[in-house]
mmCIF file of C-alpha atoms in Angstrom:
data_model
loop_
_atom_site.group_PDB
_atom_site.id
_atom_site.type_symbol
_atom_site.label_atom_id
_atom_site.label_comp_id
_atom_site.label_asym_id
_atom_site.label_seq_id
_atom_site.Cartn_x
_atom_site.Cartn_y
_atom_site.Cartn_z
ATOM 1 C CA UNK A 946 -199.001 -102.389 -93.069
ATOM 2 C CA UNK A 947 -196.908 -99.498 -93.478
ATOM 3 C CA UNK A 948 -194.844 -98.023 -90.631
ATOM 4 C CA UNK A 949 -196.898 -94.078 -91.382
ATOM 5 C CA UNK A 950 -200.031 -96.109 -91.263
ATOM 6 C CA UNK A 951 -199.252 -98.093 -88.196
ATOM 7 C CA UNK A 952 -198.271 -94.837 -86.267
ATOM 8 C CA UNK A 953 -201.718 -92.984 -87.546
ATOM 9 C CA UNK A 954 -203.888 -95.750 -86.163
ATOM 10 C CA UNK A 955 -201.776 -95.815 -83.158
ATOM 11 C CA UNK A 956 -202.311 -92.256 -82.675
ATOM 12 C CA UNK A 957 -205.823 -92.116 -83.256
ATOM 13 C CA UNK A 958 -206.483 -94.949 -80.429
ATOM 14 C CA UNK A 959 -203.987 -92.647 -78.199
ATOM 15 C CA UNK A 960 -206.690 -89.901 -78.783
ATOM 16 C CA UNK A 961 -209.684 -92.585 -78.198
ATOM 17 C CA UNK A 962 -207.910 -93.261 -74.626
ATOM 18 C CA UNK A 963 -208.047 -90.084 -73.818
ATOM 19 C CA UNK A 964 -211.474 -88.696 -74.822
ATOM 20 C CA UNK A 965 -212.210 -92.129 -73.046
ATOM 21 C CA UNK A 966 -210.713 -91.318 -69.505
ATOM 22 C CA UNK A 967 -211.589 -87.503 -69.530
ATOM 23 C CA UNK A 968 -215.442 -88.884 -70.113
ATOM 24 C CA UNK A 969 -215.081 -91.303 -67.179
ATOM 25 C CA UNK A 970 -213.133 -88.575 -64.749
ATOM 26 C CA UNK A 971 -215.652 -85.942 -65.672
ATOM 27 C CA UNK A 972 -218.580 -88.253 -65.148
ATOM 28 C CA UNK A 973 -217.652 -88.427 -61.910
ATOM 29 C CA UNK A 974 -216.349 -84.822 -61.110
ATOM 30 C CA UNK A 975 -220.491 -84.129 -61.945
ATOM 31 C CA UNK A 976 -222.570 -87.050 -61.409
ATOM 32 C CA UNK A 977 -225.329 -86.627 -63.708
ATOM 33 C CA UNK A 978 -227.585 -89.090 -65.607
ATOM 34 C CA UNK A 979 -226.638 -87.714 -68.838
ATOM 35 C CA UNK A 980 -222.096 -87.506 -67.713
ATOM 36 C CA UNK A 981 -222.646 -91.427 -65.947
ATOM 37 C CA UNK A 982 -224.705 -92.682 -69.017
ATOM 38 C CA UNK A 983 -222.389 -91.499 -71.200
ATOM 39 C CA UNK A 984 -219.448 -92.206 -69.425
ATOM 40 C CA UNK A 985 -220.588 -95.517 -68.880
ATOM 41 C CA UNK A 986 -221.993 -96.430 -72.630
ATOM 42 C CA UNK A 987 -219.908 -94.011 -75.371
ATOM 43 C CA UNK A 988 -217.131 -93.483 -72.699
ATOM 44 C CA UNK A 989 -216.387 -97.254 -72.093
ATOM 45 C CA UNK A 990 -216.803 -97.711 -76.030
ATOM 46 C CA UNK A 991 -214.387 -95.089 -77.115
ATOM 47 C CA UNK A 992 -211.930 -96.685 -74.807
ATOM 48 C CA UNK A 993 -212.726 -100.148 -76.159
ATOM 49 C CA UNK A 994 -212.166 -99.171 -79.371
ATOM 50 C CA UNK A 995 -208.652 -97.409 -78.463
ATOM 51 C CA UNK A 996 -207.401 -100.867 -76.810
ATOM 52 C CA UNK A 997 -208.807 -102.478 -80.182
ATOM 53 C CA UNK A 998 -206.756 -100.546 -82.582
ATOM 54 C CA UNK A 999 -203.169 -100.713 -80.226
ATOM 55 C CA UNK A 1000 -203.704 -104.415 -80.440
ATOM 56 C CA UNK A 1001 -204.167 -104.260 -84.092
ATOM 57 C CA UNK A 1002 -201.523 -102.400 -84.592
ATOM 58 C CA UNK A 1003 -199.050 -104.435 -81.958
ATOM 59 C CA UNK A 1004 -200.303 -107.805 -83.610
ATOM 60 C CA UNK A 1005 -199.910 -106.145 -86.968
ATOM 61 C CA UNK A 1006 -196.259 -104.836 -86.239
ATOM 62 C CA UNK A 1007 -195.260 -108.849 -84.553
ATOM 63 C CA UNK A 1008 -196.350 -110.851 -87.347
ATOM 64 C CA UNK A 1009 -194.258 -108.249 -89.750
ATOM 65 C CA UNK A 1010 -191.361 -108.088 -88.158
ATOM 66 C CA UNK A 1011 -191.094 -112.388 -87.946
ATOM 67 C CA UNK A 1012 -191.822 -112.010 -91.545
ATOM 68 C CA UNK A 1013 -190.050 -109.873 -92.850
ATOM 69 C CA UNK A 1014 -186.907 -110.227 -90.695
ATOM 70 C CA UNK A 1015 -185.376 -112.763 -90.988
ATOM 71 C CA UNK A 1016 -183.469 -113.896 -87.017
ATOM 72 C CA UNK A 1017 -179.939 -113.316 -88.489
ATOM 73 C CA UNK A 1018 -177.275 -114.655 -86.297
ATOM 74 C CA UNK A 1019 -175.859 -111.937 -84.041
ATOM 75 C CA UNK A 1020 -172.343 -111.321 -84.960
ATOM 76 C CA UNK A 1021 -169.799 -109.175 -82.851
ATOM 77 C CA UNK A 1022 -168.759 -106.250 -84.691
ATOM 78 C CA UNK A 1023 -164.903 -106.268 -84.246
ATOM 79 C CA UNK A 1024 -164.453 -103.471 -82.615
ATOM 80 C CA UNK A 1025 -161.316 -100.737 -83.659
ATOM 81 C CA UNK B 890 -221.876 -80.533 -56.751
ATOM 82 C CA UNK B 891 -222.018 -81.616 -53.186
ATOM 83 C CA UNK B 892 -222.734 -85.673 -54.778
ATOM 84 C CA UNK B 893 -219.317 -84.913 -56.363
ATOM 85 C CA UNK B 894 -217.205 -83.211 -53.925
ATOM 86 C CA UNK B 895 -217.987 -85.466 -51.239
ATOM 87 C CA UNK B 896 -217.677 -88.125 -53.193
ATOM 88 C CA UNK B 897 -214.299 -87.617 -53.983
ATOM 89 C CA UNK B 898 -213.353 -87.309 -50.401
ATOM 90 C CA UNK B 899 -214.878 -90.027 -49.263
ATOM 91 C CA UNK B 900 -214.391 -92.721 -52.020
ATOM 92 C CA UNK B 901 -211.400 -94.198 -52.456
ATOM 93 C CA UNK B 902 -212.458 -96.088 -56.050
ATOM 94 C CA UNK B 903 -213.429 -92.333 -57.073
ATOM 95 C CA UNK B 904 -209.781 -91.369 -55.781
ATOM 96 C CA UNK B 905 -208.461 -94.704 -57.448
ATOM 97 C CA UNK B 906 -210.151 -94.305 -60.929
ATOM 98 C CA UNK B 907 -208.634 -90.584 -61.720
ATOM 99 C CA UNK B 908 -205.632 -91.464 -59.975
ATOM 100 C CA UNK B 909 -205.668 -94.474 -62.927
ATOM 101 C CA UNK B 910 -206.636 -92.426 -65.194
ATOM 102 C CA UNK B 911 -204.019 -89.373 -64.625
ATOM 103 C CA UNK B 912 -201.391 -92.232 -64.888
ATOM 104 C CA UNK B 913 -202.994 -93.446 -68.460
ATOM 105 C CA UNK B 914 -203.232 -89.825 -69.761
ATOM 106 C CA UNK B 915 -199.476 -88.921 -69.557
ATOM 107 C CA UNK B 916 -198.452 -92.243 -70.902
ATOM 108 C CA UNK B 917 -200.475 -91.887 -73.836
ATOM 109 C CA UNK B 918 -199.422 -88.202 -74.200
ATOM 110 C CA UNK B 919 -195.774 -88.851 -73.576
ATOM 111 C CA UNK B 920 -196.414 -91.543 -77.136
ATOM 112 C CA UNK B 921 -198.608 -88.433 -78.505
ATOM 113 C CA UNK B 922 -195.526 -85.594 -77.970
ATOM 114 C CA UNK B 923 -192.567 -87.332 -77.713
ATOM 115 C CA UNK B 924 -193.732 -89.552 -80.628
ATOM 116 C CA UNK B 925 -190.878 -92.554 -79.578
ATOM 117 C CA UNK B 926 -190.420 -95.419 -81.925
ATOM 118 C CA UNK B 927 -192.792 -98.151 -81.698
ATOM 119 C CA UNK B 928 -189.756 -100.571 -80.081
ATOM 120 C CA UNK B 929 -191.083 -103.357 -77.323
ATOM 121 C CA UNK B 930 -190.888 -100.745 -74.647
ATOM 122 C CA UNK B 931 -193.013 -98.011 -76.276
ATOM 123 C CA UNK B 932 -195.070 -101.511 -76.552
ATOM 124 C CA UNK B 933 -195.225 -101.966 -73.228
ATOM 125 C CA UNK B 934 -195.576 -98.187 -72.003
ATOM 126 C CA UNK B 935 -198.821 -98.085 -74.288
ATOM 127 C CA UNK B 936 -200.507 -101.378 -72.907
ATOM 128 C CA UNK B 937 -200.448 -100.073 -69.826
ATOM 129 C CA UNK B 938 -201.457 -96.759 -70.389
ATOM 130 C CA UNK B 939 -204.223 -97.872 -73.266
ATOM 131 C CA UNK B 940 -205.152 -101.338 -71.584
ATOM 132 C CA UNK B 941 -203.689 -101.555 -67.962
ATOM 133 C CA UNK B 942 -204.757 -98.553 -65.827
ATOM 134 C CA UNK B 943 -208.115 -97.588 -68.180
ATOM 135 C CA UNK B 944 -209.120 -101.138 -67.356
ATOM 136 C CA UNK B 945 -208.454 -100.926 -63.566
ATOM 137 C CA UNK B 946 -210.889 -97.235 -64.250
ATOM 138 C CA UNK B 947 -213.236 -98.416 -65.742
ATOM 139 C CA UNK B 948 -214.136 -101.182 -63.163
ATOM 140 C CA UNK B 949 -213.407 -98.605 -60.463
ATOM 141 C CA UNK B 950 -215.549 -95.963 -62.492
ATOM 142 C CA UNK B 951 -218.339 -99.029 -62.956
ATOM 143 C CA UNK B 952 -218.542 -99.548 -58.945
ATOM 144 C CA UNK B 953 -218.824 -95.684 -58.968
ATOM 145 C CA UNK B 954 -221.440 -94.928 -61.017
ATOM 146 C CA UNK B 955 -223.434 -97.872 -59.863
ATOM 147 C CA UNK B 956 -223.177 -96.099 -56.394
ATOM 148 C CA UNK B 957 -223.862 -92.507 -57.634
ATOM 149 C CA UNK B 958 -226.587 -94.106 -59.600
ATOM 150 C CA UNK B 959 -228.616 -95.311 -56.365
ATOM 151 C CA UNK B 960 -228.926 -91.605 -55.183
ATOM 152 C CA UNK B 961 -231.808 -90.135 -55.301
ATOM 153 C CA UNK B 962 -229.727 -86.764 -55.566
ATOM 154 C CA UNK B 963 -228.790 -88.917 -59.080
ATOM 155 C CA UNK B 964 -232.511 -88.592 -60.113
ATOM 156 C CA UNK B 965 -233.091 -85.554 -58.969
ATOM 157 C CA UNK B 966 -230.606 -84.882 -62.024
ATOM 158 C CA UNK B 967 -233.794 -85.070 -64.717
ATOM 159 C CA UNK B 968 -235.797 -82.078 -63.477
ATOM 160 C CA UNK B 969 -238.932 -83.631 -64.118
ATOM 161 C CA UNK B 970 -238.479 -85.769 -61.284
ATOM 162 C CA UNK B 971 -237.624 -82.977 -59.116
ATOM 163 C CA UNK B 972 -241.371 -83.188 -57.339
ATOM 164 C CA UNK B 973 -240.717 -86.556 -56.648
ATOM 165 C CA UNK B 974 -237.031 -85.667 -54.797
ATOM 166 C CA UNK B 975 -238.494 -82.697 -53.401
ATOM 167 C CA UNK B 976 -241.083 -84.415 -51.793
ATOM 168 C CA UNK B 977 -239.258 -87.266 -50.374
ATOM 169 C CA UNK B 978 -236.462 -84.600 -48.840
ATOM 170 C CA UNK B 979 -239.530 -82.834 -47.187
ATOM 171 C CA UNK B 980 -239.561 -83.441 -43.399
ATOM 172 C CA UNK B 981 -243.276 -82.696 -43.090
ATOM 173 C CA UNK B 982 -244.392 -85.067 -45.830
ATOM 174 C CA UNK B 983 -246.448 -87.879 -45.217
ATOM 175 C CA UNK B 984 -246.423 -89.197 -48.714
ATOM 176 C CA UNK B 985 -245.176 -92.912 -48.194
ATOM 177 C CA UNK B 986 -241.894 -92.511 -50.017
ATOM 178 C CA UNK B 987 -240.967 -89.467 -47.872
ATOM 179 C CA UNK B 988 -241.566 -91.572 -44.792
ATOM 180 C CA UNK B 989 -238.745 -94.222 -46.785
ATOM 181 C CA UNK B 990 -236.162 -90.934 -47.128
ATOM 182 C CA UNK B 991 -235.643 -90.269 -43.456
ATOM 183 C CA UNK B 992 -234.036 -93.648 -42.521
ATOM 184 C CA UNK B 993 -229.883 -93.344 -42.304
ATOM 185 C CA UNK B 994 -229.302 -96.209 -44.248
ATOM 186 C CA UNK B 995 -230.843 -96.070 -46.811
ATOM 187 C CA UNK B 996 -233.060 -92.617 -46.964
ATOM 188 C CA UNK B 997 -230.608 -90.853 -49.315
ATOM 189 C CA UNK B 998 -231.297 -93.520 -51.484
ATOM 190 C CA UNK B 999 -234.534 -94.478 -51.220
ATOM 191 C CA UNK B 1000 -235.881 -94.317 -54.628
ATOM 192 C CA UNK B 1001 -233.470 -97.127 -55.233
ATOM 193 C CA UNK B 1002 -234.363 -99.188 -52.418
ATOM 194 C CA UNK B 1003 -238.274 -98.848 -53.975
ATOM 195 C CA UNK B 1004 -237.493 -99.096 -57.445
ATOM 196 C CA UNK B 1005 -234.426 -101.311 -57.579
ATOM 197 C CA UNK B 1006 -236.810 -103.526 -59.588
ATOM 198 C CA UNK B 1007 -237.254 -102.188 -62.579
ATOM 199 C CA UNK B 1008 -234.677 -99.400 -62.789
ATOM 200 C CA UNK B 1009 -231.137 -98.956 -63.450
ATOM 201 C CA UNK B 1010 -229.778 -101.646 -61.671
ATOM 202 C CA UNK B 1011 -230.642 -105.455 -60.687
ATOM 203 C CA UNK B 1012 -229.952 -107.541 -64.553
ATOM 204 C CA UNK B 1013 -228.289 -106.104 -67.723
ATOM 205 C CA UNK B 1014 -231.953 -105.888 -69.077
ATOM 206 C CA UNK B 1015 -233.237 -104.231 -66.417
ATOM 207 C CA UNK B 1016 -229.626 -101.449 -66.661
ATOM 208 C CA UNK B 1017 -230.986 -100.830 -69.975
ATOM 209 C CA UNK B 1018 -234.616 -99.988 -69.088
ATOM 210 C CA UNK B 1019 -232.965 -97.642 -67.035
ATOM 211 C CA UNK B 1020 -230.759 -96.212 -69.251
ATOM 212 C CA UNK B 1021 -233.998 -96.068 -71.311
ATOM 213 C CA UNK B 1022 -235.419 -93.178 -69.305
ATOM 214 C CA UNK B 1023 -232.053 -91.055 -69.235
ATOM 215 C CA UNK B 1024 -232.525 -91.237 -73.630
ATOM 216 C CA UNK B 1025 -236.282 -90.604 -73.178
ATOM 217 C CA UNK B 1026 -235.254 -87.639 -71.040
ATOM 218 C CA UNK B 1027 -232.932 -86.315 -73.252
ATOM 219 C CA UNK B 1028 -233.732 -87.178 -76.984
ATOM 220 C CA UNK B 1029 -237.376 -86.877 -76.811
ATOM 221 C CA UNK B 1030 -240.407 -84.450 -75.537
ATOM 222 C CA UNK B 1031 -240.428 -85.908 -72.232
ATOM 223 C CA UNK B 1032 -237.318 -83.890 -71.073
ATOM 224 C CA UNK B 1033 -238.993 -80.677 -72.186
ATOM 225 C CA UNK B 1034 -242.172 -81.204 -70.700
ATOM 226 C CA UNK B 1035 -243.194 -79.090 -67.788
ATOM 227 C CA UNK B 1036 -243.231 -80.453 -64.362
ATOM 228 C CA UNK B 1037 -247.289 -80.521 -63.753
ATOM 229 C CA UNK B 1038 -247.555 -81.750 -67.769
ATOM 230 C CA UNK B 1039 -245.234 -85.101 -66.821
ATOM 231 C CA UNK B 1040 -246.374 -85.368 -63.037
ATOM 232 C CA UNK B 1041 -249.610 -86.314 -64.825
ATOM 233 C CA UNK B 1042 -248.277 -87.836 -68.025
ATOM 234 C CA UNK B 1043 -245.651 -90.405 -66.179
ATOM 235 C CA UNK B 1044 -246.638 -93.466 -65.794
ATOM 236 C CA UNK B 1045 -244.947 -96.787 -63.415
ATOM 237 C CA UNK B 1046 -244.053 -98.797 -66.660
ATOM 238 C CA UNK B 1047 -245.332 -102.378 -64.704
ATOM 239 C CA UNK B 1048 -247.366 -102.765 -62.408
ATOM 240 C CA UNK B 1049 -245.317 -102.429 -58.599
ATOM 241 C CA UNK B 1050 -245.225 -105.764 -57.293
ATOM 242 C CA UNK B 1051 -244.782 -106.038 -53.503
ATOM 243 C CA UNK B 1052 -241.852 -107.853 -53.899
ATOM 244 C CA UNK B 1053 -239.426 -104.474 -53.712
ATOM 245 C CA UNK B 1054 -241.064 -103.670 -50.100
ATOM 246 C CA UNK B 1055 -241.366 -107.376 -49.106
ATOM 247 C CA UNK B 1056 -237.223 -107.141 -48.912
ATOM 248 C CA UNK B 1057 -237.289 -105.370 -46.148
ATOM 249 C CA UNK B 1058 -240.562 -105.582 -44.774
ATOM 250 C CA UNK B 1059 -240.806 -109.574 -44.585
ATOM 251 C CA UNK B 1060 -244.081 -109.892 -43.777
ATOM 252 C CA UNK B 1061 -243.014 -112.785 -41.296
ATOM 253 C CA UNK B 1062 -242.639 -110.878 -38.219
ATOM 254 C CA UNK B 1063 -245.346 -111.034 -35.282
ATOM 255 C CA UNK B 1064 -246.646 -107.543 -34.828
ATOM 256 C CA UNK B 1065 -247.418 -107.605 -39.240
ATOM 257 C CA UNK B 1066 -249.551 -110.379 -38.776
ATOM 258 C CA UNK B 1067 -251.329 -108.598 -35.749
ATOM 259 C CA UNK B 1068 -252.397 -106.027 -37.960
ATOM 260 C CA UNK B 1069 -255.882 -106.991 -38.771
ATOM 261 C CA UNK B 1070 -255.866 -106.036 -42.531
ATOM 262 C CA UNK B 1071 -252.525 -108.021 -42.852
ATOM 263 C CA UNK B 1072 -253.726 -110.936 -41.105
ATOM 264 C CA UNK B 1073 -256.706 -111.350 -43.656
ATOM 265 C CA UNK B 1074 -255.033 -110.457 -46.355
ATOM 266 C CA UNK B 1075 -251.679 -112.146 -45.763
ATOM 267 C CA UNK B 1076 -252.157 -114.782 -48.358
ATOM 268 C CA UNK B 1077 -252.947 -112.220 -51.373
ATOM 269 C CA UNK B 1078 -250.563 -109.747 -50.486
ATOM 270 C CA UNK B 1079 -247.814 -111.816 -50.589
ATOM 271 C CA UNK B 1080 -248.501 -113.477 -53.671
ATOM 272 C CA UNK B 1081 -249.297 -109.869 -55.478
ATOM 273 C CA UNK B 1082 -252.881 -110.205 -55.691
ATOM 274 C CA UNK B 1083 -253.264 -107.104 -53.121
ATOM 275 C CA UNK B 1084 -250.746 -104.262 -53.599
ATOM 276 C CA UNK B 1085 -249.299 -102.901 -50.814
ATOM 277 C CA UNK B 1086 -248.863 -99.673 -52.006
ATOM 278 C CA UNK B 1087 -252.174 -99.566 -53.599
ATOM 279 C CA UNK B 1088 -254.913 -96.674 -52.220
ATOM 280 C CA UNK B 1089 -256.319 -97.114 -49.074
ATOM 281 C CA UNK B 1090 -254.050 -99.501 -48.073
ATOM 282 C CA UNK B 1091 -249.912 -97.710 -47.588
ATOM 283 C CA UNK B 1092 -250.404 -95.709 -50.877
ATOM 284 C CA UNK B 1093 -250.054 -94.002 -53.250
ATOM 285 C CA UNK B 1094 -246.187 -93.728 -52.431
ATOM 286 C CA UNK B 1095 -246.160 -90.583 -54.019
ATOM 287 C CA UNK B 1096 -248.468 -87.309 -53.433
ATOM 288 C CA UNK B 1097 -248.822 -86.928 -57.287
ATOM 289 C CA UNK B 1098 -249.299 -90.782 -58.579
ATOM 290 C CA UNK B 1099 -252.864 -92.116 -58.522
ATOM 291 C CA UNK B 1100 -254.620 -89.018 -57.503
ATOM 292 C CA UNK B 1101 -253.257 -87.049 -60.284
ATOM 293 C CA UNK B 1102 -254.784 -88.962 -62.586
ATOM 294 C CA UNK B 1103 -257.571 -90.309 -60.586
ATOM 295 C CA UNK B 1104 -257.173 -94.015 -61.379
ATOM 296 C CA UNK B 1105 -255.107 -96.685 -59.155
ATOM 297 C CA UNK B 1106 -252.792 -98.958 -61.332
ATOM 298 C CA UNK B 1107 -252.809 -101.187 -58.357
ATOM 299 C CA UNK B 1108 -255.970 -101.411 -56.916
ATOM 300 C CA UNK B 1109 -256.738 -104.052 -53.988
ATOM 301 C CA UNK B 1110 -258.287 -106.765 -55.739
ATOM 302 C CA UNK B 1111 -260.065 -108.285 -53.131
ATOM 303 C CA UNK B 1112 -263.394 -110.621 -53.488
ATOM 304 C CA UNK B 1113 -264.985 -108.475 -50.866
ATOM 305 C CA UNK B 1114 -264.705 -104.573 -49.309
ATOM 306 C CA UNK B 1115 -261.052 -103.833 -47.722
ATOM 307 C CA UNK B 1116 -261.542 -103.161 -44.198
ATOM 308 C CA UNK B 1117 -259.760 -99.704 -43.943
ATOM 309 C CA UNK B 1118 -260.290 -98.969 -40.130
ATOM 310 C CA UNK B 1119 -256.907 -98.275 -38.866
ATOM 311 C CA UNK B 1120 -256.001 -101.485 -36.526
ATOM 312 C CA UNK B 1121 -255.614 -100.625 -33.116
ATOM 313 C CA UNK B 1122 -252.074 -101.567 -32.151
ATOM 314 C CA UNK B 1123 -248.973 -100.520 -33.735
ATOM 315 C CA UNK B 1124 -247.325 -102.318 -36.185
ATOM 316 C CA UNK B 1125 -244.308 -104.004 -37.213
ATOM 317 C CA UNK B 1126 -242.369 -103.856 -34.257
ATOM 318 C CA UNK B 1127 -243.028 -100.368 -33.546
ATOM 319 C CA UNK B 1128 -243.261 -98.744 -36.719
ATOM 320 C CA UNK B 1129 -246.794 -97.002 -36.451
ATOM 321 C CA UNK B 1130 -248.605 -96.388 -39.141
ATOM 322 C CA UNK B 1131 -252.176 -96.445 -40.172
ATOM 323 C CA UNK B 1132 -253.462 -98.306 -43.552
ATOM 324 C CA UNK B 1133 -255.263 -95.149 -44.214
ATOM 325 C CA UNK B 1134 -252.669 -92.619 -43.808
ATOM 326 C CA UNK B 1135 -250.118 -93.560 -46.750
ATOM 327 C CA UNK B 1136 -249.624 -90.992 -49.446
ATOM 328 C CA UNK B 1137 -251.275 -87.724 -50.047
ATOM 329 C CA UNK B 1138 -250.999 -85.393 -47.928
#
């Protein structure tokens, strides 16, 4: 997965977190069926979904960087 | 408004869930602004602003709306059941669920406490029966109806089992089974065959249910006539009331 697409999805479930947590706050700033159904259903979802694609993208990013990078052996850069 | 404002004074996990929620917010907009490279701490920044604190919110949040949800101010929300709210928080009704709204433990929710059964809460199946009547409300004709229209379209989706009242009212103590009505009748009305709520006995628990529509979903199925003289004594330990008093006023 490419680094521009990694940061997009990563982005995108940033945005999901938030519509997620101003759903929930508002839900119960004005406690009304329709704000606690939603908040509680689409609100809970949206959030779900955010923690889905950062986990993606952090399990994604792990298995790359073992792949692709190989553990070279630290060497001291002689300093000036 | 005053379900809100006082709720947020008063309840900590209201307090706790925005507070969680504030702190989840600027993480993920510090990643959204400051766009940082995704290094182990940007990692770990995001899993507690994406998983961490929306978690701990969202259980907070659950416990909250659970709460909020046992109000009847809550159903007063759909304003079809406004009739039913306004009746209950009416000091001079008689109606049988009024009588339920004046006690101070439960009266503020006593709609709850009556229909706990079926409703929004109790199992997952029974949450989504609930939630069932908020779409109803809102995606079809039923939220647009007028308030007489649905008073005499709505209809208790089971029959009401005594079970709900039998909670509180156990049916065990000495001054029930002095009641002469209960003490005939104990066997049946535990076991459903007689509704307690049922006309002439403690219902209809609403002005507008049974009369309305001139039929009795839970009529006292009894081989012979229910005695309906009011029994002498008080009942239930000093709770007065007389079988042929519940409901309309």
């Amino acid at each position: 997965m490419s680094s521009a697409r990694r940061r997009l999805i990563l982005r995108a479930a940033a945005v999901l977190t938030l519509v997620s947590g101003a759903l929930m706050v508002y839900s119960m700033l004005f406690p009304k069926p329709i704000t606690v159904v939603l908040a509680m259903s689409l609100g809970q979802g949206i959030g779900i979904l955010g923690v889905v694609g950062y986990l993606y993208v952090v399990i994604h990013d792990g298995i790359d960087r073992r792949l692709s990078i190989p553990p070279a052996p630290r060497k001291e850069t002689p300093k000036p | 408004m005053d379900v809100s404002t006082s709720s947020l004074v008063s309840n900590p996990l209201v307090a706790a869930a925005i507070a969680a929620t504030a702190l989840s917010s600027l993480l993920v907009l510090w990643f959204l602004i400051k766009k940082p490279p995704l290094n182990t701490a940007t990692k770990l920044r995001l899993f507690a602003g994406m998983f961490v604190l929306p978690t701990a919110a969202a259980l907070a949040g659950n416990l909250v709306g659970f709460q909020v949800t046992t109000q009847r101010s809550f159903c007063a929300g759909c304003h079809v059941m406004e009739p039913y709210t306004d009746d209950s928080a009416d000091a001079a009704s008689t109606s049988l669920a009024s009588r339920h709204a004046r006690n101070g433990w439960f009266g503020k929710e006593n709609c709850y406490t009556c229909h706990a059964d079926y409703e929004m809460f109790g199992t997952v199946l029974t949450k989504a029966s609930g939630m069932s009547h908020v779409y109803y409300y809102y995606f079809t004709d039923w939220g647009r109806m007028p308030k007489d229209e649905f008073l005499k379209a709505v209809k208790i989706s089971k029959p009401y089992t005594n079970r709900p009242c039998m909670q509180c009212h156990s049916t065990t103590t000495p001054g029930f089974a002095e009641v002469r009505d209960h003490k005939s009748a104990l066997e049946s009305v535990r076991t459903n065959e007689i509704g307690c709520a049922s006309k002439g006995c403690h219902g209809p628990a609403h002005p507008f249910s049974k009369i309305a529509k001139g039929e009795d979903l839970n009529p006292p199925r009894m081989d012979g006539p229910v005695d309906l003289t009011p029994p002498p004594e008080p009942e239930d330990g000093g709770v007065s009331a007389s079988p042929t008093d519940g409901g309309a006023p």
